Coordinates of C-alpha atoms and ligand atoms in Angstrom, one line a residue:
M1 CA 133.1 -43.7 20.2
T2 CA 132.1 -40.3 18.4
R3 CA 130.8 -37.3 20.1
H4 CA 128.7 -34.3 19.2
D5 CA 127.4 -31.4 21.3
L6 CA 124.1 -32.9 20.6
I7 CA 122.0 -35.9 19.4
I8 CA 118.5 -35.8 17.8
I9 CA 116.7 -39.2 16.7
G10 CA 114.3 -38.7 13.8
A11 CA 114.3 -36.4 11.6
G12 CA 111.0 -35.1 10.8
P13 CA 109.6 -31.4 11.2
G14 CA 110.6 -31.6 15.0
G15 CA 114.4 -33.2 15.0
Y16 CA 115.2 -31.7 11.7
T17 CA 114.1 -27.7 12.6
A18 CA 116.1 -28.6 15.8
A19 CA 118.2 -29.6 13.8
I20 CA 119.4 -27.3 11.3
R21 CA 118.8 -24.2 14.6
A22 CA 121.2 -26.2 16.8
A23 CA 123.5 -25.7 14.1
Q24 CA 123.3 -22.0 13.6
L25 CA 124.0 -21.4 17.3
G26 CA 127.3 -23.8 16.8
L27 CA 126.6 -26.9 18.0
N28 CA 128.7 -30.2 16.6
T29 CA 125.1 -31.7 15.8
A30 CA 123.9 -35.2 14.9
C31 CA 120.7 -36.0 13.5
I32 CA 119.6 -40.5 13.4
E33 CA 116.9 -41.1 11.7
E34 CA 115.7 -44.7 10.5
V35 CA 114.5 -43.9 7.0
P36 CA 115.9 -43.3 4.2
A37 CA 114.6 -40.0 3.1
L38 CA 114.2 -36.9 5.2
G39 CA 111.8 -35.2 6.4
G40 CA 110.0 -37.3 9.6
T41 CA 106.0 -38.7 9.3
C42 CA 105.0 -35.2 7.8
L43 CA 107.2 -35.3 4.1
R44 CA 107.3 -38.4 3.6
I45 CA 103.5 -40.1 4.5
G46 CA 101.9 -37.5 6.1
C47 CA 101.2 -33.8 5.5
I48 CA 102.7 -33.2 2.2
P49 CA 101.8 -36.2 0.2
S50 CA 97.8 -35.4 1.4
K51 CA 98.5 -31.9 -0.4
A52 CA 99.1 -33.3 -3.3
L53 CA 97.1 -34.3 -3.7
L54 CA 94.2 -32.7 -2.0
E55 CA 95.1 -30.4 -4.3
S56 CA 95.7 -32.7 -7.6
S57 CA 91.3 -33.7 -6.3
E58 CA 89.9 -30.8 -6.5
L59 CA 91.8 -29.9 -9.8
F60 CA 90.1 -32.4 -10.8
R61 CA 86.7 -31.9 -9.0
E62 CA 87.2 -28.1 -9.7
A63 CA 87.6 -29.4 -13.8
R64 CA 84.4 -31.3 -13.5
E65 CA 82.2 -29.1 -11.9
K66 CA 83.4 -25.0 -11.8
F67 CA 84.8 -25.2 -15.4
S68 CA 82.0 -25.1 -16.7
G69 CA 80.5 -21.7 -15.1
H70 CA 84.0 -20.5 -15.6
G71 CA 83.2 -20.3 -20.0
I72 CA 86.1 -23.2 -19.9
V73 CA 84.4 -25.9 -22.1
L74 CA 87.2 -29.0 -22.1
P75 CA 86.4 -32.4 -23.9
E76 CA 85.9 -35.0 -21.7
V77 CA 87.9 -34.8 -18.2
K78 CA 89.1 -38.5 -17.7
L79 CA 92.0 -39.3 -14.3
D80 CA 94.6 -40.9 -14.4
V81 CA 95.2 -42.5 -10.8
A82 CA 99.0 -43.0 -11.5
A83 CA 100.5 -40.1 -12.5
L84 CA 98.5 -38.0 -10.2
L85 CA 100.5 -40.7 -7.6
R86 CA 103.5 -40.0 -9.9
R87 CA 103.0 -36.7 -9.0
K88 CA 102.6 -36.6 -5.2
E89 CA 106.4 -38.5 -5.7
Q90 CA 107.9 -36.7 -7.2
V91 CA 107.0 -33.1 -4.5
V92 CA 107.7 -35.6 -1.3
N93 CA 110.8 -36.2 -3.0
T94 CA 111.8 -33.0 -4.3
L95 CA 112.0 -32.2 -0.5
T96 CA 112.6 -34.7 1.1
K97 CA 116.3 -34.3 -0.6
G98 CA 115.2 -31.3 0.0
V99 CA 116.1 -31.5 3.4
D100 CA 119.4 -33.6 2.6
S101 CA 121.1 -30.8 1.4
L102 CA 120.4 -28.1 4.2
F103 CA 121.5 -30.4 6.6
R104 CA 125.2 -31.1 4.0
K105 CA 124.5 -26.8 4.8
N106 CA 124.3 -26.9 8.1
K107 CA 126.9 -29.6 8.9
I108 CA 124.6 -31.8 10.4
T109 CA 126.1 -35.7 10.8
R110 CA 123.6 -37.7 9.5
Y111 CA 123.8 -41.3 11.3
L112 CA 121.2 -44.1 9.5
G113 CA 119.5 -46.4 11.4
H114 CA 117.3 -47.2 14.4
G115 CA 118.3 -44.9 17.3
K116 CA 118.8 -46.3 20.4
I117 CA 119.3 -44.6 23.9
T118 CA 121.4 -46.9 26.7
G119 CA 122.6 -44.4 29.6
P120 CA 122.9 -41.5 29.5
G121 CA 125.0 -39.2 26.5
R122 CA 125.3 -42.7 24.8
L123 CA 123.6 -44.1 22.8
L124 CA 123.4 -47.3 19.0
V125 CA 123.3 -46.3 16.0
E126 CA 122.1 -50.4 14.0
N127 CA 121.2 -51.5 11.1
Q128 CA 121.3 -54.1 8.4
Q129 CA 125.2 -53.5 8.1
E130 CA 126.2 -52.4 11.5
R131 CA 126.0 -50.6 15.4
I132 CA 127.7 -47.1 16.0
E133 CA 127.5 -46.7 19.3
L134 CA 128.0 -42.4 19.8
E135 CA 128.5 -40.0 22.6
A136 CA 126.4 -37.1 23.7
K137 CA 125.7 -34.1 25.9
Y138 CA 122.2 -33.4 25.4
I139 CA 120.1 -36.0 23.2
L140 CA 116.6 -34.8 22.1
I141 CA 114.1 -37.5 21.3
A142 CA 111.8 -36.2 18.6
T143 CA 110.7 -39.7 17.5
G144 CA 106.4 -39.0 16.4
S145 CA 103.8 -40.6 16.2
K146 CA 102.3 -43.3 14.4
S147 CA 98.7 -44.6 13.0
S148 CA 96.7 -45.7 16.3
G149 CA 95.3 -49.2 16.2
L150 CA 91.6 -49.8 17.4
P151 CA 91.5 -54.0 18.5
G152 CA 88.8 -56.1 15.5
V153 CA 90.3 -54.5 12.6
E154 CA 92.8 -56.5 10.8
L155 CA 95.6 -54.0 9.2
D156 CA 96.5 -56.1 5.9
G157 CA 98.4 -52.9 5.0
D158 CA 96.5 -52.3 1.8
R159 CA 92.9 -52.6 1.9
V160 CA 92.5 -52.4 5.4
G161 CA 94.7 -49.7 6.7
T162 CA 95.8 -45.7 8.0
S163 CA 96.6 -43.2 6.3
T164 CA 99.8 -44.9 3.9
E165 CA 97.7 -46.9 2.1
A166 CA 95.7 -43.7 1.3
L167 CA 97.9 -42.1 -0.3
S168 CA 98.5 -44.5 -2.6
Y169 CA 95.0 -46.3 -3.5
P170 CA 96.3 -47.9 -7.0
E171 CA 93.3 -46.8 -8.3
V172 CA 89.8 -45.2 -7.2
P173 CA 87.9 -47.4 -4.7
G174 CA 83.9 -48.0 -4.9
H175 CA 82.8 -47.6 -2.2
L176 CA 86.5 -46.0 1.1
V177 CA 84.4 -46.6 4.7
V178 CA 86.8 -44.2 7.3
I179 CA 87.1 -44.8 10.2
G180 CA 87.1 -41.6 12.7
A181 CA 86.1 -38.2 11.1
G182 CA 89.0 -36.3 12.0
Y183 CA 91.7 -34.7 10.8
I184 CA 92.9 -37.8 8.3
G185 CA 89.1 -39.2 7.6
L186 CA 88.5 -35.9 6.7
E187 CA 90.9 -34.9 4.9
L188 CA 91.9 -38.0 2.7
G189 CA 88.3 -39.3 2.5
S190 CA 88.0 -35.8 0.3
V191 CA 90.8 -37.3 -1.9
W192 CA 88.7 -40.0 -2.4
R193 CA 85.3 -38.8 -3.3
R194 CA 86.0 -36.2 -5.4
L195 CA 87.9 -38.7 -7.7
G196 CA 85.2 -40.8 -7.3
A197 CA 84.1 -43.4 -4.5
K198 CA 81.8 -42.9 -2.1
V199 CA 82.4 -42.1 1.2
T200 CA 80.9 -43.6 4.3
V201 CA 82.8 -42.1 7.4
L202 CA 81.7 -44.1 10.4
E203 CA 82.6 -41.8 13.5
F204 CA 82.0 -42.7 17.5
L205 CA 81.0 -38.9 18.9
N206 CA 78.5 -37.4 17.7
R207 CA 80.7 -34.4 16.2
I208 CA 82.9 -34.0 13.8
L209 CA 86.0 -32.5 14.3
P210 CA 86.4 -32.9 18.3
G211 CA 88.3 -30.7 19.6
M212 CA 87.2 -27.7 17.1
D213 CA 84.5 -24.9 17.7
D214 CA 81.6 -26.7 17.4
E215 CA 79.7 -24.5 15.6
I216 CA 82.3 -24.1 12.8
A217 CA 82.6 -28.3 12.7
A218 CA 78.5 -28.6 12.2
E219 CA 78.7 -26.5 10.1
A220 CA 82.0 -28.4 8.0
K221 CA 79.7 -31.2 8.6
K222 CA 76.6 -30.0 6.5
I223 CA 78.9 -28.8 3.4
F224 CA 80.9 -32.1 3.8
E225 CA 77.4 -33.6 3.4
R226 CA 77.1 -31.4 0.7
Q227 CA 80.1 -32.7 -1.5
G228 CA 79.0 -36.6 -0.7
F229 CA 79.8 -37.9 2.7
E230 CA 77.8 -40.4 5.1
F231 CA 78.6 -39.8 7.9
R232 CA 77.8 -42.6 10.5
H233 CA 77.5 -40.9 14.2
G234 CA 77.2 -43.1 17.5
A235 CA 79.2 -46.1 15.8
K236 CA 81.8 -47.8 17.9
V237 CA 84.2 -50.2 14.7
T238 CA 84.6 -53.5 16.8
S239 CA 86.0 -55.5 13.6
A240 CA 87.3 -54.2 9.8
K241 CA 88.8 -57.2 8.4
V242 CA 89.0 -58.1 3.8
Q243 CA 86.4 -61.2 3.1
G244 CA 87.2 -62.5 -0.7
K245 CA 87.4 -59.3 -3.2
Q246 CA 85.9 -56.8 -0.3
C247 CA 85.6 -55.5 2.7
V248 CA 83.7 -55.7 5.8
V249 CA 83.1 -53.6 8.8
E250 CA 81.0 -53.9 11.9
Y251 CA 79.8 -51.2 14.4
E252 CA 77.8 -50.9 17.5
G253 CA 74.3 -49.5 16.4
G254 CA 74.0 -50.1 13.0
Q255 CA 74.3 -52.9 9.8
P256 CA 77.5 -54.9 9.6
I257 CA 78.8 -52.9 5.8
T258 CA 80.8 -54.7 2.8
C259 CA 83.0 -52.5 0.9
D260 CA 85.4 -52.1 -1.4
R261 CA 88.5 -50.3 1.6
V262 CA 88.4 -49.0 5.3
L263 CA 90.5 -46.0 6.4
L264 CA 91.8 -46.3 9.6
A265 CA 91.7 -42.8 11.2
V266 CA 91.0 -43.3 15.0
G267 CA 94.5 -41.0 16.2
R268 CA 98.8 -41.9 16.0
A269 CA 100.0 -42.9 18.6
P270 CA 103.5 -41.8 20.5
N271 CA 106.3 -43.6 18.3
T272 CA 108.5 -44.4 21.7
D273 CA 109.5 -48.3 20.3
G274 CA 112.9 -50.0 21.0
L275 CA 113.9 -46.1 22.0
G276 CA 115.9 -47.3 25.7
L277 CA 114.2 -44.6 27.5
E278 CA 114.2 -47.1 30.4
T279 CA 117.9 -47.1 30.3
V280 CA 117.7 -43.6 31.7
G281 CA 114.6 -43.8 34.6
I282 CA 111.8 -42.1 31.5
K283 CA 108.8 -43.4 32.0
P284 CA 105.7 -42.1 29.5
D285 CA 102.6 -41.4 30.6
E286 CA 99.0 -43.1 30.3
K287 CA 99.2 -41.6 26.2
G288 CA 102.4 -43.4 25.6
R289 CA 103.7 -39.4 25.6
I290 CA 107.5 -38.7 26.7
P291 CA 106.6 -36.4 29.8
V292 CA 108.9 -33.0 29.6
D293 CA 108.9 -29.7 31.4
D294 CA 108.1 -26.4 29.5
Y295 CA 111.7 -26.4 28.2
F296 CA 110.6 -29.7 26.4
A297 CA 113.7 -31.0 28.7
T298 CA 112.4 -35.2 30.6
S299 CA 113.6 -36.7 33.6
A300 CA 116.8 -37.6 32.9
Q301 CA 119.3 -34.8 32.5
G302 CA 120.9 -33.8 29.1
I303 CA 118.3 -35.6 27.4
Y304 CA 115.0 -34.0 26.3
A305 CA 112.3 -34.8 23.9
I306 CA 109.7 -32.8 21.3
G307 CA 107.2 -32.8 18.9
D308 CA 104.1 -35.9 18.2
V309 CA 106.2 -37.6 20.8
I310 CA 105.4 -35.3 23.5
R311 CA 102.5 -33.8 25.1
G312 CA 99.7 -31.3 22.7
P313 CA 98.4 -31.6 19.1
M314 CA 100.0 -33.6 16.8
L315 CA 100.7 -30.7 14.1
A316 CA 103.7 -29.7 12.1
H317 CA 104.9 -26.6 12.3
K318 CA 104.0 -27.2 16.4
A319 CA 107.0 -29.9 16.6
E320 CA 108.5 -27.2 14.9
E321 CA 108.1 -24.9 17.2
E322 CA 108.7 -26.4 20.0
G323 CA 112.6 -28.2 18.0
I324 CA 113.4 -24.5 17.5
A325 CA 112.4 -23.1 21.6
C326 CA 114.1 -26.1 22.4
I327 CA 117.6 -25.3 21.3
E328 CA 117.6 -21.8 22.2
G329 CA 116.7 -22.5 25.3
I330 CA 119.9 -25.8 26.0
V331 CA 122.5 -22.8 23.9
T332 CA 120.6 -19.0 25.0
G333 CA 118.8 -20.2 28.6
Y334 CA 115.6 -19.2 26.9
G335 CA 113.4 -20.6 24.3
H336 CA 109.5 -20.5 24.0
V337 CA 106.0 -21.5 22.8
N338 CA 102.7 -20.0 22.8
Y339 CA 100.6 -23.4 22.6
D340 CA 97.7 -20.8 22.8
A341 CA 98.9 -19.0 19.5
I342 CA 99.4 -22.2 17.3
P343 CA 96.8 -22.2 13.9
G344 CA 95.2 -25.8 14.1
V345 CA 94.0 -26.5 9.6
V346 CA 92.2 -28.5 7.9
Y347 CA 92.9 -28.5 4.0
T348 CA 89.6 -30.1 3.5
Q349 CA 87.0 -27.7 0.7
P350 CA 86.2 -25.5 2.1
E351 CA 89.2 -25.2 4.3
I352 CA 89.2 -25.3 8.1
G353 CA 91.1 -23.2 10.0
S354 CA 91.2 -22.3 13.9
V355 CA 94.0 -20.6 16.3
G356 CA 93.4 -19.7 20.3
K357 CA 90.4 -20.8 22.4
T358 CA 86.9 -22.3 20.9
E359 CA 83.8 -20.8 21.8
E360 CA 82.5 -23.9 24.7
Q361 CA 86.2 -23.6 25.9
L362 CA 85.9 -19.6 26.8
R363 CA 82.3 -21.1 28.5
D364 CA 84.0 -23.9 30.5
E365 CA 87.0 -21.7 31.1
K366 CA 83.9 -18.8 32.0
I367 CA 85.6 -16.3 30.6
E368 CA 83.1 -13.5 29.2
F369 CA 84.4 -12.9 25.2
R370 CA 82.1 -11.2 22.7
K371 CA 81.7 -12.9 18.7
G372 CA 82.3 -11.0 15.9
V373 CA 80.9 -13.4 12.7
F374 CA 81.5 -12.6 9.5
P375 CA 80.8 -14.5 6.2
F376 CA 82.4 -15.6 2.9
L377 CA 78.9 -15.0 1.1
A378 CA 79.4 -10.6 1.9
N379 CA 82.9 -11.1 1.1
S380 CA 84.3 -10.0 -3.2
R381 CA 87.0 -11.5 -3.2
A382 CA 84.7 -15.1 -2.3
R383 CA 82.3 -13.9 -5.2
T384 CA 84.9 -14.1 -7.4
L385 CA 86.6 -17.0 -6.2
G386 CA 83.2 -18.5 -6.5
Q387 CA 83.7 -19.9 -3.0
T388 CA 81.0 -17.7 -0.6
E389 CA 80.5 -21.4 1.8
G390 CA 81.4 -20.5 5.1
K391 CA 82.8 -17.4 8.0
I392 CA 84.9 -16.0 10.1
K393 CA 84.5 -16.2 13.7
I394 CA 86.8 -13.9 16.3
L395 CA 86.4 -14.1 19.7
A396 CA 87.5 -11.5 21.5
H397 CA 86.8 -10.6 25.6
A398 CA 84.7 -8.7 26.8
K399 CA 86.1 -6.1 29.0
T400 CA 89.9 -5.8 27.4
D401 CA 88.9 -7.0 23.1
R402 CA 91.4 -9.4 23.5
I403 CA 91.0 -11.6 20.4
L404 CA 90.6 -14.9 22.8
G405 CA 90.1 -17.2 19.6
V406 CA 89.8 -16.9 15.5
H407 CA 87.8 -20.0 14.3
I408 CA 87.5 -20.1 10.2
I409 CA 85.5 -21.9 7.7
G410 CA 86.1 -20.8 4.0
P411 CA 88.0 -20.4 0.6
R412 CA 91.6 -20.1 2.0
A413 CA 90.6 -20.6 5.9
G414 CA 94.4 -22.5 5.9
D415 CA 96.4 -19.4 4.6
L416 CA 93.8 -16.5 6.2
I417 CA 94.2 -18.6 10.1
N418 CA 98.2 -17.0 10.1
E419 CA 97.6 -13.5 10.3
A420 CA 95.0 -13.9 12.9
A421 CA 97.7 -16.2 15.5
V422 CA 99.9 -13.4 14.4
A423 CA 97.2 -10.9 15.8
I424 CA 97.1 -13.6 18.7
N425 CA 100.5 -13.6 19.2
F426 CA 101.4 -10.1 19.5
G427 CA 98.7 -9.9 22.3
A428 CA 96.5 -7.4 19.5
S429 CA 92.3 -6.3 19.9
S430 CA 89.7 -7.1 17.8
E431 CA 89.5 -3.3 17.5
D432 CA 93.8 -3.7 16.0
L433 CA 92.0 -5.9 14.0
A434 CA 89.6 -3.9 12.8
R435 CA 91.8 -1.0 12.1
S436 CA 94.1 -2.1 10.1
C437 CA 93.9 -1.3 6.3
H438 CA 93.6 -4.6 4.7
A439 CA 94.3 -5.1 0.6
H440 CA 90.7 -4.9 -1.7
P441 CA 89.6 -7.2 -3.1
T442 CA 91.4 -9.8 -0.9
L443 CA 89.6 -12.8 1.5
G444 CA 91.4 -11.8 4.3
E445 CA 89.0 -8.5 3.8
A446 CA 86.0 -11.1 5.6
L447 CA 88.4 -10.8 9.1
R448 CA 88.8 -7.1 9.8
E449 CA 84.9 -7.4 9.3
A450 CA 84.5 -10.0 12.5
A451 CA 86.8 -7.7 13.9
L452 CA 84.3 -4.9 13.1
A453 CA 81.1 -7.2 13.7
V454 CA 82.3 -8.1 17.5
D455 CA 81.7 -4.0 18.1
G456 CA 78.6 -4.6 16.1
R457 CA 80.1 -1.7 13.0
A458 CA 80.6 -4.8 10.4
I459 CA 80.3 -2.5 7.0
N460 CA 79.4 -5.1 4.9
I461 CA 76.9 -7.0 6.1
Ligands
FAD501 P1 107.8 -37.5 12.4 O1 106.8 -36.3 11.3 O2 106.8 -38.2 12.8 O3 109.0 -38.1 12.7 C1 109.5 -38.6 13.3 C2 110.8 -39.4 12.3 O4 112.3 -40.3 13.4 C3 110.9 -40.7 11.8 O5 110.9 -39.8 10.3 C4 110.4 -42.0 11.7 O6 110.9 -42.7 10.7 C5 112.0 -41.5 12.9 N1 112.0 -42.6 14.1 C6 110.9 -42.9 15.9 N2 112.1 -44.0 15.6 C7 113.1 -44.2 15.2 C8 114.3 -44.2 16.4 N3 114.3 -45.1 17.3 N4 115.0 -44.1 15.8 C9 115.5 -42.9 14.8 N5 114.8 -42.8 13.6 C10 113.8 -42.8 14.7 N6 100.6 -31.5 10.5 C11 100.6 -30.2 9.7 O7 100.6 -29.8 11.3 N7 100.0 -30.3 8.9 C12 99.3 -31.2 8.3 O8 98.3 -31.4 6.5 C13 99.5 -32.5 8.7 N8 98.9 -33.5 7.5 C14 99.1 -34.6 7.6 C15 99.2 -35.9 7.2 C16 99.3 -37.0 7.6 C17 99.0 -38.6 6.7 C18 99.2 -37.8 8.4 C19 99.8 -38.5 9.3 C20 100.1 -36.7 9.7 C21 99.8 -36.1 8.8 N9 100.4 -34.3 10.1 C22 100.2 -33.0 9.5 C23 101.1 -34.8 11.6 C24 102.8 -34.2 10.8 O9 103.0 -35.3 10.8 C25 103.0 -34.6 12.5 O10 102.3 -33.4 13.5 C26 104.8 -34.3 12.2 O11 104.7 -34.8 11.3 C27 105.2 -34.5 13.7 O12 106.9 -34.2 13.4 P2 108.0 -35.2 14.2 O13 108.9 -34.5 14.3 O14 107.4 -35.0 15.9 O15 107.7 -36.7 14.4
NAD502 P1 91.7 -37.6 15.2 O1 92.2 -37.7 16.4 O2 92.0 -36.4 14.3 O3 90.7 -38.4 14.9 C1 90.5 -39.2 15.0 C2 89.0 -39.3 15.0 O4 88.2 -40.6 15.5 C3 87.7 -38.5 16.1 O5 86.2 -38.4 14.8 C4 87.1 -39.6 17.2 O6 86.4 -39.0 17.4 C5 87.7 -40.8 16.0 N1 87.1 -41.7 17.3 C6 88.3 -42.3 18.2 N2 87.3 -43.1 17.9 C7 87.7 -44.4 17.1 C8 86.8 -45.4 16.7 N3 87.1 -46.3 18.7 N4 85.6 -46.0 15.9 C9 84.8 -44.6 15.5 N5 85.4 -43.2 16.1 C10 86.5 -43.1 16.5 O7 93.4 -38.8 14.7 P2 93.1 -38.8 13.2 O8 92.6 -37.6 11.8 O9 94.5 -40.0 12.9 O10 94.8 -37.8 12.9 C11 96.4 -37.6 13.6 C12 96.5 -37.5 14.6 O11 97.6 -36.4 12.6 C13 96.1 -35.0 13.8 O12 95.3 -35.4 15.6 C14 96.3 -34.3 14.0 O13 97.4 -34.5 15.3 C15 97.7 -34.6 13.1 N6 97.0 -34.7 10.8 C16 96.6 -33.0 10.6 C17 96.9 -32.7 9.7 C18 96.6 -31.8 9.3 O14 97.3 -30.6 10.4 N7 95.7 -30.9 8.4 C19 95.8 -33.6 8.7 C20 95.9 -34.4 9.0 C21 96.7 -35.1 10.5

C-alpha cells in the first residue's frame, strides 16, 4: 500500500493546478487520471481545441470577407479541414505534454487509471493491467463534468453528438442543428458557420446565453443573426436521431428538421461515476454535485472537492482558483475564492465578457446602481481593427460607486474583462477606473470611457 499526503482524482485544470500548488507547499502529492493525456476536459476536449478551431475558422472568414478591404488580395481562399483539425491536435498535444512536464518538475506521482474511494483515506486505481491500492491523509475530488444528455436525443458518437464530436467533424456539415444557445452551441456553432455550414439553433428559452446580462445577450443575438445563425426559440427538442444518411430533429413548436449533423449542447453534469462516494457517506445534491463548505471540504473527514463537480459556474479558471484555495486552506488554514470576480467569456466574434452582477441581478436584489455604457464604434482602436460592433457596460453602486458588474460585447472582450475582474477584486470604484490612464489607441480606453460614462463624463461620445 503506497501512502501520499494528498491524492487528487482528476487532472483537469482544477486537479492539476491543485497538484502543483500542493507540491510547492511541500505535500507528497499524487494524481490519478483515467485518460493518458493530462489536462482534463479543458485541454483535451474543451477550452483549448475549441479556441484553436475558433481561431482557424475566424482567419478563414477574414481571408474571405475582410482581407480585400485591407488591400490584401488573395487568390481563391480554400479550406483544408484535415489540416485545420491537425493544427488543433498539435495545440492540444503541446499543452497536455506541458502538464506532463510540470508534473515531473514538481515531483507529482501520476497514476493512470480509474480512481475510486474505498473508505476514509483509502483509494483504488484500476486500469486494464493492474489494481493499485493507495492511502492518503487528504483526498481531493476534481473529476469534472460530462455532457448532459436529453431524453429522445440518440447520441451515436458521430452525427448526433456532443461538443466532443463537433470538435472533429471531418468535413463541413451542410446543415448543422445545434440544441442549446449557450456557450458551446454559440462557440462551436460559430466555428462551423464560419466554415460554411448552415446553422440552426434550437433553444428552449426565449433568449440566448441564459445568465448573461440581458442587454448584452440581446445585442449578441442580433449580431449572430447577421452572421447567418438561425435561432428558433421556445423549441423543446423531443427527439434527434440518425435516419439513413441524414439526421432528423423533432421539437415542440415547429416542423421536424432534416439536417447533416446535430450538436447537443444543453449543459454539463458533474462527473461522479464509480467514484465510491457511498463508501465515505458523501451524498451528491439534486444536481449530482458534491456538496462542499467554504473550504471545499465535503461531509467526509479529509475529503475535498473542487471544479465542475461542485456548485458554481463550470469554468476552467474557476476550477483552478478553487484548486489553489483548497490546497492553501489545507496547508495554511486560509484559502479564498472571490466568486464576485470570476469572469465568463464566450469566444464568439465579437467576444462576450462578463464579470460580477448583471443588471437583472441588481434589480432583483434591489441594489441601486448607476450605469455607464460606451460603444466600440467610438473607440479609435476598434476603428483601426475594423471591429466596431458592441459596447461596454459598467454597473456601479449608486451611493458608493463601487463597481458591481462589467459586461462587454466587442473585440477582445475576453482580454478586456480581466481588467474589470481585477478592478472588482480590488473593490475599485468606477471613478478609480475612470482616473486610471489607459494607453492610446487601445480597446481598454473604451473601458475607461464606460467608467466615465457612469458619471455622465465620457469624452469621445
Ligand atoms: P475536468 O477538466 O473535466 O477534468 C476532470 C478530469 O478527471 C478528466 O480528465 C477526467 O478524465 C478525470 N476523471 C474523472 N473521473 C475520474 C476517475 N474516477 N478517476 C480518474 N480520473 C477521472 N471553460 C473555460 O473557462 N473557458 C473555455 O473556453 C471553455 N471552453 C469549453 C469548451 C468546451 C467544448 C467544453 C466542453 C468545456 C469548456 N469549458 C471552458 C469548461 C471547462 O472545460 C471546465 O470548466 C473545466 O475543464 C473543469 O475543470 P475540472 O478540473 O473541474 O474538470
Ligand atoms: P450552457 O448551460 O451554457 O447552455 C445550455 C443551453 O441549452 C441553455 O441556453 C439552455 O436554455 C438550453 N437548453 C437546455 N435544455 C434545452 C432543451 N431541452 N432544448 C433546447 N435548449 C435547451 O451549456 P453548454 O453550452 O452545453 O456548456 C456547458 C458548460 O460548459 C457551460 O455552462 C460553461 O460553463 C462551459 N463552457 C464554457 C465555455 C467558455 O468559458 N467559453 C465554453 C464552452 C463551455
